[in-house]
mmCIF file of C-alpha atoms in Angstrom:
data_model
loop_
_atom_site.group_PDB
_atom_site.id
_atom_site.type_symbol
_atom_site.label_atom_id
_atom_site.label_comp_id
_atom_site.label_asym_id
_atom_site.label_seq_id
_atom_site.Cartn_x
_atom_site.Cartn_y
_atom_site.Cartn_z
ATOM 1 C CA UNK A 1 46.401 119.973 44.411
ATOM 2 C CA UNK A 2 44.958 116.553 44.459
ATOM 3 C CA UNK A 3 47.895 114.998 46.151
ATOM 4 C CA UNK A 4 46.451 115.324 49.855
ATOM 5 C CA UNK A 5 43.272 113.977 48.772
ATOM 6 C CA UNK A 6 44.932 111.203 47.109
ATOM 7 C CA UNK A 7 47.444 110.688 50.518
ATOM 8 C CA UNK A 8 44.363 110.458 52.350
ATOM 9 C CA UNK A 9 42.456 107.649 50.630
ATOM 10 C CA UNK A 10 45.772 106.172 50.218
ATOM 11 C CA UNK A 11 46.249 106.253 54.467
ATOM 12 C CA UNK A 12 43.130 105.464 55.625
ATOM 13 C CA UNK A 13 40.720 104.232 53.301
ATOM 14 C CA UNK A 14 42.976 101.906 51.249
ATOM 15 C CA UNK A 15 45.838 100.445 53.463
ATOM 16 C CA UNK A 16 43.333 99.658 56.296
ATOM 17 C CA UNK A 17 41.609 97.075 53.678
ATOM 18 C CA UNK A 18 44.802 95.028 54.245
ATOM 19 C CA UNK A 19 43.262 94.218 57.544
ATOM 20 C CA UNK A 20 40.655 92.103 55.546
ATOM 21 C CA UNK A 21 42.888 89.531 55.487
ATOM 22 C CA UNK A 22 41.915 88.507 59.098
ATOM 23 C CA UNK A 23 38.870 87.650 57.729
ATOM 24 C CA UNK A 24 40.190 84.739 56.283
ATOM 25 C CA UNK A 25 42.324 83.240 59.532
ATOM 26 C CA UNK A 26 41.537 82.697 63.083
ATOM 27 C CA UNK A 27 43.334 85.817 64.239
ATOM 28 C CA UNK A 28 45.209 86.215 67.518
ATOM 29 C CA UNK A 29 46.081 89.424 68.526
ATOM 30 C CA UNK A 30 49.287 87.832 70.224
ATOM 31 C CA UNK A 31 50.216 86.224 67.230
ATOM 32 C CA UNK A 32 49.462 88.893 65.089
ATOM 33 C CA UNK A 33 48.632 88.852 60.920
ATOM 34 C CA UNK A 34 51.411 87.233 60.196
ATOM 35 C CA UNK A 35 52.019 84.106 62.620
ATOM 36 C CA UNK A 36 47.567 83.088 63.057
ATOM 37 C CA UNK A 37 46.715 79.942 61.030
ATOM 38 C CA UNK A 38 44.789 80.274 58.237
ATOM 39 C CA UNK A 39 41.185 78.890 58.170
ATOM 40 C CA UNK A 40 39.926 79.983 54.407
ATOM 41 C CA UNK A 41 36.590 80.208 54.311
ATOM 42 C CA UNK A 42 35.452 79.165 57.704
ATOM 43 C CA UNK A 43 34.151 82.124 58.580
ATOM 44 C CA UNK A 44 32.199 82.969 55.331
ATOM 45 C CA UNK A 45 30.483 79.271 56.104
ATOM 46 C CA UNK A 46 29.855 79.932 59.431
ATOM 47 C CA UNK A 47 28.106 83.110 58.595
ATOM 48 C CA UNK A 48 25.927 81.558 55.757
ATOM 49 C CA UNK A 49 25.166 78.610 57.655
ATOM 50 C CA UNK A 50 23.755 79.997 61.265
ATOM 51 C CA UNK A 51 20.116 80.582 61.260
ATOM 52 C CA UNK A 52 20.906 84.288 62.514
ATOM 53 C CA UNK A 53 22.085 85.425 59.261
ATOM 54 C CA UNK A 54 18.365 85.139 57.570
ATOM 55 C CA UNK A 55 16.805 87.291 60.484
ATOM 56 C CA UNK A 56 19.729 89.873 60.137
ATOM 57 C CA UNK A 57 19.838 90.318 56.216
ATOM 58 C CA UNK A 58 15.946 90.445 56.220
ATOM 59 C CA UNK A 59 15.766 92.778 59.244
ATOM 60 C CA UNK A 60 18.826 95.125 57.132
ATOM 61 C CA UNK A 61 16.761 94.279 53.461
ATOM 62 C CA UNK A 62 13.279 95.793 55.024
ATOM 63 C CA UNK A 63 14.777 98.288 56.741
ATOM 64 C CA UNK A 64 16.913 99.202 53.820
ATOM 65 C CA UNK A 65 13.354 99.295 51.941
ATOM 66 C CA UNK A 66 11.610 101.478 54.326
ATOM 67 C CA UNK A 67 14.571 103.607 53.371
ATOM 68 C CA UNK A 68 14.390 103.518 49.667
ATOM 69 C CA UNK A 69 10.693 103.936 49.352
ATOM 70 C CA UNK A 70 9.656 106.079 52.313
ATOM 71 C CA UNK A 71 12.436 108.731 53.093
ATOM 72 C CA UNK A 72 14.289 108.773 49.639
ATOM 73 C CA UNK A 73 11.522 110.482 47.856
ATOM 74 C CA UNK A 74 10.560 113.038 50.507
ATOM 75 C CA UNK A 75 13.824 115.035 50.134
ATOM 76 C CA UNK A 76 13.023 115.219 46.732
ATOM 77 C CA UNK A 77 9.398 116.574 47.324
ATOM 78 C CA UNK A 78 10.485 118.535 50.157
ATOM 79 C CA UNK A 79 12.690 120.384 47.511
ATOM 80 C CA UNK A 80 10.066 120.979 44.925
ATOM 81 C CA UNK A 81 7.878 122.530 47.363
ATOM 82 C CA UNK A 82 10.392 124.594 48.950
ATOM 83 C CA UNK A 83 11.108 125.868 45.172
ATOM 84 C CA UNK A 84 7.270 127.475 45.081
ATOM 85 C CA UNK A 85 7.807 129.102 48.353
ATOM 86 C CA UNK A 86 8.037 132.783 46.863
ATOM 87 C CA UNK A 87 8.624 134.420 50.382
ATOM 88 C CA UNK A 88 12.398 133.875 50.779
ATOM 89 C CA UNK A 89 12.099 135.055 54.847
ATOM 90 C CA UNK A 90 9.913 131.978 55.437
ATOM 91 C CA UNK A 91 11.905 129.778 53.256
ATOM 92 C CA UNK A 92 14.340 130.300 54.858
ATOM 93 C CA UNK A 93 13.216 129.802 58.475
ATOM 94 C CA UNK A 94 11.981 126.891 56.982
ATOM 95 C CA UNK A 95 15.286 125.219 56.325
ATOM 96 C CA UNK A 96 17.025 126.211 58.960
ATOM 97 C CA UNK A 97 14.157 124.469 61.173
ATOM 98 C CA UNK A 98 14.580 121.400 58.997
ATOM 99 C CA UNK A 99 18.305 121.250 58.664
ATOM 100 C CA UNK A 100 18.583 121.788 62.856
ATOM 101 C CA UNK A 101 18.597 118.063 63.639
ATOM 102 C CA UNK A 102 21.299 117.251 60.931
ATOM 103 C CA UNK A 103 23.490 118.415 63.394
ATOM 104 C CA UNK A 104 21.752 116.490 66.690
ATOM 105 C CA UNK A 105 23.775 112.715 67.556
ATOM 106 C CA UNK A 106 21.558 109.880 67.348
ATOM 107 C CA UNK A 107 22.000 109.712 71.368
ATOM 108 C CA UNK A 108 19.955 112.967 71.289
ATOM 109 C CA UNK A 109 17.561 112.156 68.796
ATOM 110 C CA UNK A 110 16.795 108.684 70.611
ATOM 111 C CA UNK A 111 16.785 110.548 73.935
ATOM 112 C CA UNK A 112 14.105 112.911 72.678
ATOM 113 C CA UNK A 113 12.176 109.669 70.873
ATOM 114 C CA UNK A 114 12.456 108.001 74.203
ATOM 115 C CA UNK A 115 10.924 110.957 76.331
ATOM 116 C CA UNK A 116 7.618 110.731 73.478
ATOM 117 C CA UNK A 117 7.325 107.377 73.179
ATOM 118 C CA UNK A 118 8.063 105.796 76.746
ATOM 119 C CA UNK A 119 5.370 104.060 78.480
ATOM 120 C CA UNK A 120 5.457 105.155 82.101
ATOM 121 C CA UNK A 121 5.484 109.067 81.289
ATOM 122 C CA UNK A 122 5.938 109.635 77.756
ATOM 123 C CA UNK A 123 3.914 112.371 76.225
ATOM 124 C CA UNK A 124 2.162 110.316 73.346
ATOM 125 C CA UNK A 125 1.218 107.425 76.133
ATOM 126 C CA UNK A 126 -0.016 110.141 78.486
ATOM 127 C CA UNK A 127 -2.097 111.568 75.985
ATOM 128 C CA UNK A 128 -3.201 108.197 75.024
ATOM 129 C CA UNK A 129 -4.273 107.447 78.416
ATOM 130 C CA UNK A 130 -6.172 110.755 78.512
ATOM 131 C CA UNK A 131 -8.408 109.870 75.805
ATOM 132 C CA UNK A 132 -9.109 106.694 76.915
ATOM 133 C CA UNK A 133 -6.618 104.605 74.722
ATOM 134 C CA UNK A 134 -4.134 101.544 76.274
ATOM 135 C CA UNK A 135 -0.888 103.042 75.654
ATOM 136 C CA UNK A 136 1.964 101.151 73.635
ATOM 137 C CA UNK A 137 5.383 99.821 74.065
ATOM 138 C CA UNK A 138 6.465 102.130 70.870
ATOM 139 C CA UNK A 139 10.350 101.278 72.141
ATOM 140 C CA UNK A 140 9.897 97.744 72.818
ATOM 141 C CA UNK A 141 7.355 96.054 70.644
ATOM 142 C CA UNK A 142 8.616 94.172 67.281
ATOM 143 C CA UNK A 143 5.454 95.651 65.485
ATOM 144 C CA UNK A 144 6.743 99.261 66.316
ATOM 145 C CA UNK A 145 10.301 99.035 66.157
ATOM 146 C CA UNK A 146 11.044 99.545 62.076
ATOM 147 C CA UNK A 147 8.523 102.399 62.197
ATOM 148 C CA UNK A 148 9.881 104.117 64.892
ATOM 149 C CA UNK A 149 13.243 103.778 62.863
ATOM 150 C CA UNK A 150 12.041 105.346 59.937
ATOM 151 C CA UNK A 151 10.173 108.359 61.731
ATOM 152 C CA UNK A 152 13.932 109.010 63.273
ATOM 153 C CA UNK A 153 15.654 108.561 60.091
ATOM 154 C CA UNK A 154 13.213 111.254 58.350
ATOM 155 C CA UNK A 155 13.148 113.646 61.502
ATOM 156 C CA UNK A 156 17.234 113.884 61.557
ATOM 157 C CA UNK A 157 18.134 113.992 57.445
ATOM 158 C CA UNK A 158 14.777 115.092 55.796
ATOM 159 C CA UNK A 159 15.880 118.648 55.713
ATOM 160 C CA UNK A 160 19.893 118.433 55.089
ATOM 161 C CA UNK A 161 19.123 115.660 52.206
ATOM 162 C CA UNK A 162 17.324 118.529 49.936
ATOM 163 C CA UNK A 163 20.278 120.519 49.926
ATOM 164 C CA UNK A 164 21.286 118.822 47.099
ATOM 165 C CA UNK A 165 18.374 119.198 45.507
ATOM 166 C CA UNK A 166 17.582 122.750 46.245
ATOM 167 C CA UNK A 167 21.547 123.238 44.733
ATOM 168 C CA UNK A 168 20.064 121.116 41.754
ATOM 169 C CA UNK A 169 16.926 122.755 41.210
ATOM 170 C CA UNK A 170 18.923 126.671 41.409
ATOM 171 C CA UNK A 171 20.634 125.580 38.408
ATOM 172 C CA UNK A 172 18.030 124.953 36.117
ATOM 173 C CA UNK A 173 17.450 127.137 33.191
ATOM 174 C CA UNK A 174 14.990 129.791 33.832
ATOM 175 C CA UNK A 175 14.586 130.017 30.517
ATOM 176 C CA UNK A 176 13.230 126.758 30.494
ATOM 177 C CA UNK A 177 10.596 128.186 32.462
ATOM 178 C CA UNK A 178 9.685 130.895 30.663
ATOM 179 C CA UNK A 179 9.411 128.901 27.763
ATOM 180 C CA UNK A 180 7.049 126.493 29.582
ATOM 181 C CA UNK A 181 5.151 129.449 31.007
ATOM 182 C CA UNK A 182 4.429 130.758 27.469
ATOM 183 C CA UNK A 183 2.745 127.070 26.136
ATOM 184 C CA UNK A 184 0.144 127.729 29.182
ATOM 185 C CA UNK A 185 2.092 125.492 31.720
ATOM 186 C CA UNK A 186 1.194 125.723 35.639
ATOM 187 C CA UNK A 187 3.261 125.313 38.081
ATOM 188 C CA UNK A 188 2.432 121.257 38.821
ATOM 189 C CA UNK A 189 3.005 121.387 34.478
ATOM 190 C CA UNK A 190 6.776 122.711 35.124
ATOM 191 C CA UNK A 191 7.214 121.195 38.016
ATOM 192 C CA UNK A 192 6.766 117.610 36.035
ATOM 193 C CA UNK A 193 7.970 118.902 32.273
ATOM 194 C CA UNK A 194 10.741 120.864 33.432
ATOM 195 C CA UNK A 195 12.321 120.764 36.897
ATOM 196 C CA UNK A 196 11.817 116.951 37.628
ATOM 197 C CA UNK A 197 13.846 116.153 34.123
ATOM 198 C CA UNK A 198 16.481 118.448 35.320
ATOM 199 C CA UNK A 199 17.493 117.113 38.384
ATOM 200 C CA UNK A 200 16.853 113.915 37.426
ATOM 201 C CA UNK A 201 20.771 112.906 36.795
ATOM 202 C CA UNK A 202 20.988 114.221 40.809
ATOM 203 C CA UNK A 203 18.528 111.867 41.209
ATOM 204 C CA UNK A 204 19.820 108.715 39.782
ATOM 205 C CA UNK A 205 23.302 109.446 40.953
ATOM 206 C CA UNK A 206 22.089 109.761 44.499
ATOM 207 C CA UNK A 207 20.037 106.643 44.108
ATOM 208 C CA UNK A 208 22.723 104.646 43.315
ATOM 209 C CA UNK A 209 24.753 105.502 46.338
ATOM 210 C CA UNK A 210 22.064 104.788 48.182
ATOM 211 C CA UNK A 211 21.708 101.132 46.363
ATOM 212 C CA UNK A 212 25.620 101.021 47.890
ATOM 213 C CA UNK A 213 24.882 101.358 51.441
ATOM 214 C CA UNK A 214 22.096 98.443 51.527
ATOM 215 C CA UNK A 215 23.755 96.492 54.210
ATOM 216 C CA UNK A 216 25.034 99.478 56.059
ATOM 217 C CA UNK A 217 22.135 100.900 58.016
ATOM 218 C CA UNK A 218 24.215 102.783 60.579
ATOM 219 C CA UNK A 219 25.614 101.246 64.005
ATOM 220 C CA UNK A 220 24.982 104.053 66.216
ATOM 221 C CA UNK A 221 21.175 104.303 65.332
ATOM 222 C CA UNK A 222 20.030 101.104 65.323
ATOM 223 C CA UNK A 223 21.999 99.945 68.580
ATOM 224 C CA UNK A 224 20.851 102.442 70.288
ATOM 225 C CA UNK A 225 16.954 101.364 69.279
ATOM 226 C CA UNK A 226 18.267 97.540 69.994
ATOM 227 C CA UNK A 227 16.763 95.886 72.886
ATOM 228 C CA UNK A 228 16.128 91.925 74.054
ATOM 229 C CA UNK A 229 12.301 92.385 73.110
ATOM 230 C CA UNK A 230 12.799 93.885 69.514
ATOM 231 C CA UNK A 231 15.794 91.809 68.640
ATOM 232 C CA UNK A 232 13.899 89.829 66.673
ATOM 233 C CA UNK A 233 13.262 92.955 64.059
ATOM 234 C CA UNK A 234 16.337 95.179 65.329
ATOM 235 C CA UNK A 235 19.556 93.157 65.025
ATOM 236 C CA UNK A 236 21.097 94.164 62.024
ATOM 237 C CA UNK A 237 24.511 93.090 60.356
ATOM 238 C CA UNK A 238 26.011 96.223 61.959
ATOM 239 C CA UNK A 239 25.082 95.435 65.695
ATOM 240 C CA UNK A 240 25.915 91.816 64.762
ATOM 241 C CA UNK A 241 29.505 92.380 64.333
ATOM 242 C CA UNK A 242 29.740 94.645 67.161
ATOM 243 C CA UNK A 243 28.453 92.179 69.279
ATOM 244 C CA UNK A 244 30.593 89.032 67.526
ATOM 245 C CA UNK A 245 33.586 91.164 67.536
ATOM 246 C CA UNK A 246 34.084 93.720 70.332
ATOM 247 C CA UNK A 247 31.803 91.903 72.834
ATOM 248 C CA UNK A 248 32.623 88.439 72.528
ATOM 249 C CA UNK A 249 36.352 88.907 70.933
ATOM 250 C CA UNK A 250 35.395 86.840 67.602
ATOM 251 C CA UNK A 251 37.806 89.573 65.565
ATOM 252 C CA UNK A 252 37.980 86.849 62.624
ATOM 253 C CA UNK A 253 34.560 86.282 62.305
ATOM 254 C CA UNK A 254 33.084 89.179 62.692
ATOM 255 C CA UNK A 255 35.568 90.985 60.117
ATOM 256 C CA UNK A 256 34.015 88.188 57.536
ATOM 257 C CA UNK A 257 30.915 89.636 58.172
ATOM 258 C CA UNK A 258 31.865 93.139 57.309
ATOM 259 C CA UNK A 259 33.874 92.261 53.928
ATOM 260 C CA UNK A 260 30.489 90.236 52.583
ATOM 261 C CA UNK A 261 28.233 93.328 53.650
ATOM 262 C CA UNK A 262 31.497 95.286 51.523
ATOM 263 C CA UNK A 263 31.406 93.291 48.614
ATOM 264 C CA UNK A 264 27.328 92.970 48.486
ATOM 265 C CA UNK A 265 26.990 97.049 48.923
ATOM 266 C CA UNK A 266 30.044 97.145 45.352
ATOM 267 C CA UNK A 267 28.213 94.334 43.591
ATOM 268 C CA UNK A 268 24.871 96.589 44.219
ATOM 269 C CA UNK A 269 26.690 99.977 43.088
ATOM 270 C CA UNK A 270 27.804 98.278 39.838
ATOM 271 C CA UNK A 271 24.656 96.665 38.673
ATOM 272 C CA UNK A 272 22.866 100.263 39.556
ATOM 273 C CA UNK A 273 25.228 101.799 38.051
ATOM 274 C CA UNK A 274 24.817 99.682 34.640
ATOM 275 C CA UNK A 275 21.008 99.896 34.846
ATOM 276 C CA UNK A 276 21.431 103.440 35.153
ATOM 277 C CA UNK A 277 23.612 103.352 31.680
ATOM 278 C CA UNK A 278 20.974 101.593 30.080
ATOM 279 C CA UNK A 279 18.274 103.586 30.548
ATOM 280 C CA UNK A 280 20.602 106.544 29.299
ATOM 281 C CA UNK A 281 21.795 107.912 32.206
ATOM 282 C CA UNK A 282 25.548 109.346 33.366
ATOM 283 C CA UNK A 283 25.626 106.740 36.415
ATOM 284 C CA UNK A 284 28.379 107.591 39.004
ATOM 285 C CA UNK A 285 31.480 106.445 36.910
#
C-alpha cells in the first residue's frame, strides 16, 4: 500500500535533489553535470556578499512576519466562531463563500486586486476621488506593497486554512463540554478551557510547517505584485532566482540560492520542532 507513495517521493522529490550539485559548479548545459568545472563555494559567496541579498532576506523575513502574526491566527479564530454558529444552513453558506477563492489562481486574484486598487479607474480610487481624497498608487507604492500582499494572502486561504481546524474542533469531546457547562462555563469559558487546549497539538504542528516555509513566500504571487517602483519591498528570494536563473541564464547561481533558502527553511523546522518538545508538545516527528 505505501509503495506508490514511497515510488513517488523516491521519483520526484528525492532524485531531483541530485541536481543540487550544480549549485556547487559553474554549470554548462553543453557540458552537462558531469564535464562543468567545479567552483565550490563561489556561488554561496557571491550570494552572501552582494548587497541584494540583505534587501531580499529582509523583504522575505517581514513578509514572512506579516504572515505569522496577521493571517496565521485568523484561521484559527475564523474556526472558533464558525463553531458557535448554531444555524448549520448559514454555516454553511458561510464556508463555501470563504473557501471559493481557494480555488481562484493568483493571476485572478491579482486581476481582481488590480481592477480595486488601480489608479486611473479603480473602484477604491474612484470612490476616493468622490469624497474628496487624492487617490493612491496601492500597486505601485513601497509603503503599500506588503499590505496589499497580506490582504491577498488572507482573501485567497482564510477560509480553506480552517478546514483543519473545523476537522480539529469536530473531534473534541462533547463531553468535555458538558462537563464545562455544568461548573457554570460560557461559551468564551469553553471556548478558552476546553476547545483552544484541544486543538492546540493542530496548532503547533501547523505552526511549525509554517516556521519551514520562511524563505518560500510563493513565486507566482509575489511576481505577479513585482514591479520597478516596489522592488525595493517586493523582490523576494523566489523572484530573485527566477530572474538570476531563467532570465539571465545564471543556472549555477541561482540553484545556490535555492539550496540556502532549503537548508534555512530544515534548520527552522528542526529548532521548532525541538521547542515544540520542550514545552511538551508531539512536534511533527
Amino acid at each position: 500500500m505505501i509503495f506508490p507513495g514511497f515510488l513517488y517521493f523516491i521519483l520526484f522529490k528525492y532524485l531531483p535533489m541530485g541536481g543540487l550539485i550544480v549549485a556547487f559548479q559553474d554549470y554548462q548545459p553543453f557540458l552537462g553535470i558531469m564535464g562543468s568545472p567545479w567552483v565550490g563555494l563561489k556561488h554561496f559567496i557571491r550570494l552572501f556578499t552582494e548587497p541584494t541579498f540583505f534587501m531580499l532576506l529582509s523583504n522575505t523575513l517581514i513578509l514572512f512576519a506579516l504572515n505569522i502574526f496577521i493571517f496565521f491566527p485568523m484561521p484559527i479564530i475564523l474556526a472558533l466562531m464558525l463553531n458557535e454558529v448554531k444555524n448549520k444552513y448559514f454555516k454553511s453558506s458561510v464556508q463555501t463563500l470563504i473557501y471559493i477563492p481557494h480555488f481562484m489562481s493568483w493571476v485572478i486574484i491579482v486581476s481582481i486586486t488590480y481592477v480595486f486598487l488601480n489608479v486611473d479607474g479603480g473602484l477604491i480610487n474612484e470612490m476616493l476621488a468622490v469624497i474628496g481624497l487624492e487617490k493612491v498608487s496601492f500597486l505601485t507604492s513601497p509603503d503599500w506593497t506588503r499590505t496589499v500582499y497580506i490582504a491577498q494572502v488572507i482573501w485567497k486561504e482564510l477560509g480553506w486554512s480552517t478546514i483543519i481546524y473545523i476537522a480539529a474542533i469536530t473531534a473534541v469531546d462533547t463531553q468535555l463540554y458538558e462537563a464545562a457547562e455544568m461548573d457554570g462555563a460560557g461559551r468564551l469559558r469553553k471556548t478558552w478551557h476546553v476547545t483552544l487546549p484541544a486543538i492546540r497539538p493542530v496548532i503547533i504542528t501547523l505552526l511549525i510547517l509554517k516556521i519551514g516555509s520562511t524563505l518560500d513566500l510563493g513565486f507566482e504571487h509575489m511576481y505577479l505584485l513585482l514591479n520597478s517602483l516596489n522592488r525595493s519591498v517586493a523582490e523576494i528570494f523566489d523572484t530573485y532566482i527566477y530572474t538570476a536563473g531563467l532570465k539571465n541564464g545564471q543556472l549555477s547561481f541561482s540553484t545556490a540560492v535555492g539550496l540556502f533558502k532549503g537548508i534555512v527553511g530544515l534548520v527552522l523546522v528542526m529548532l521548532a520542532n525541538k521547542l515544540a518538545k520542550k514545552f511538551g508538545e508531539d512536534g511533527v516527528y
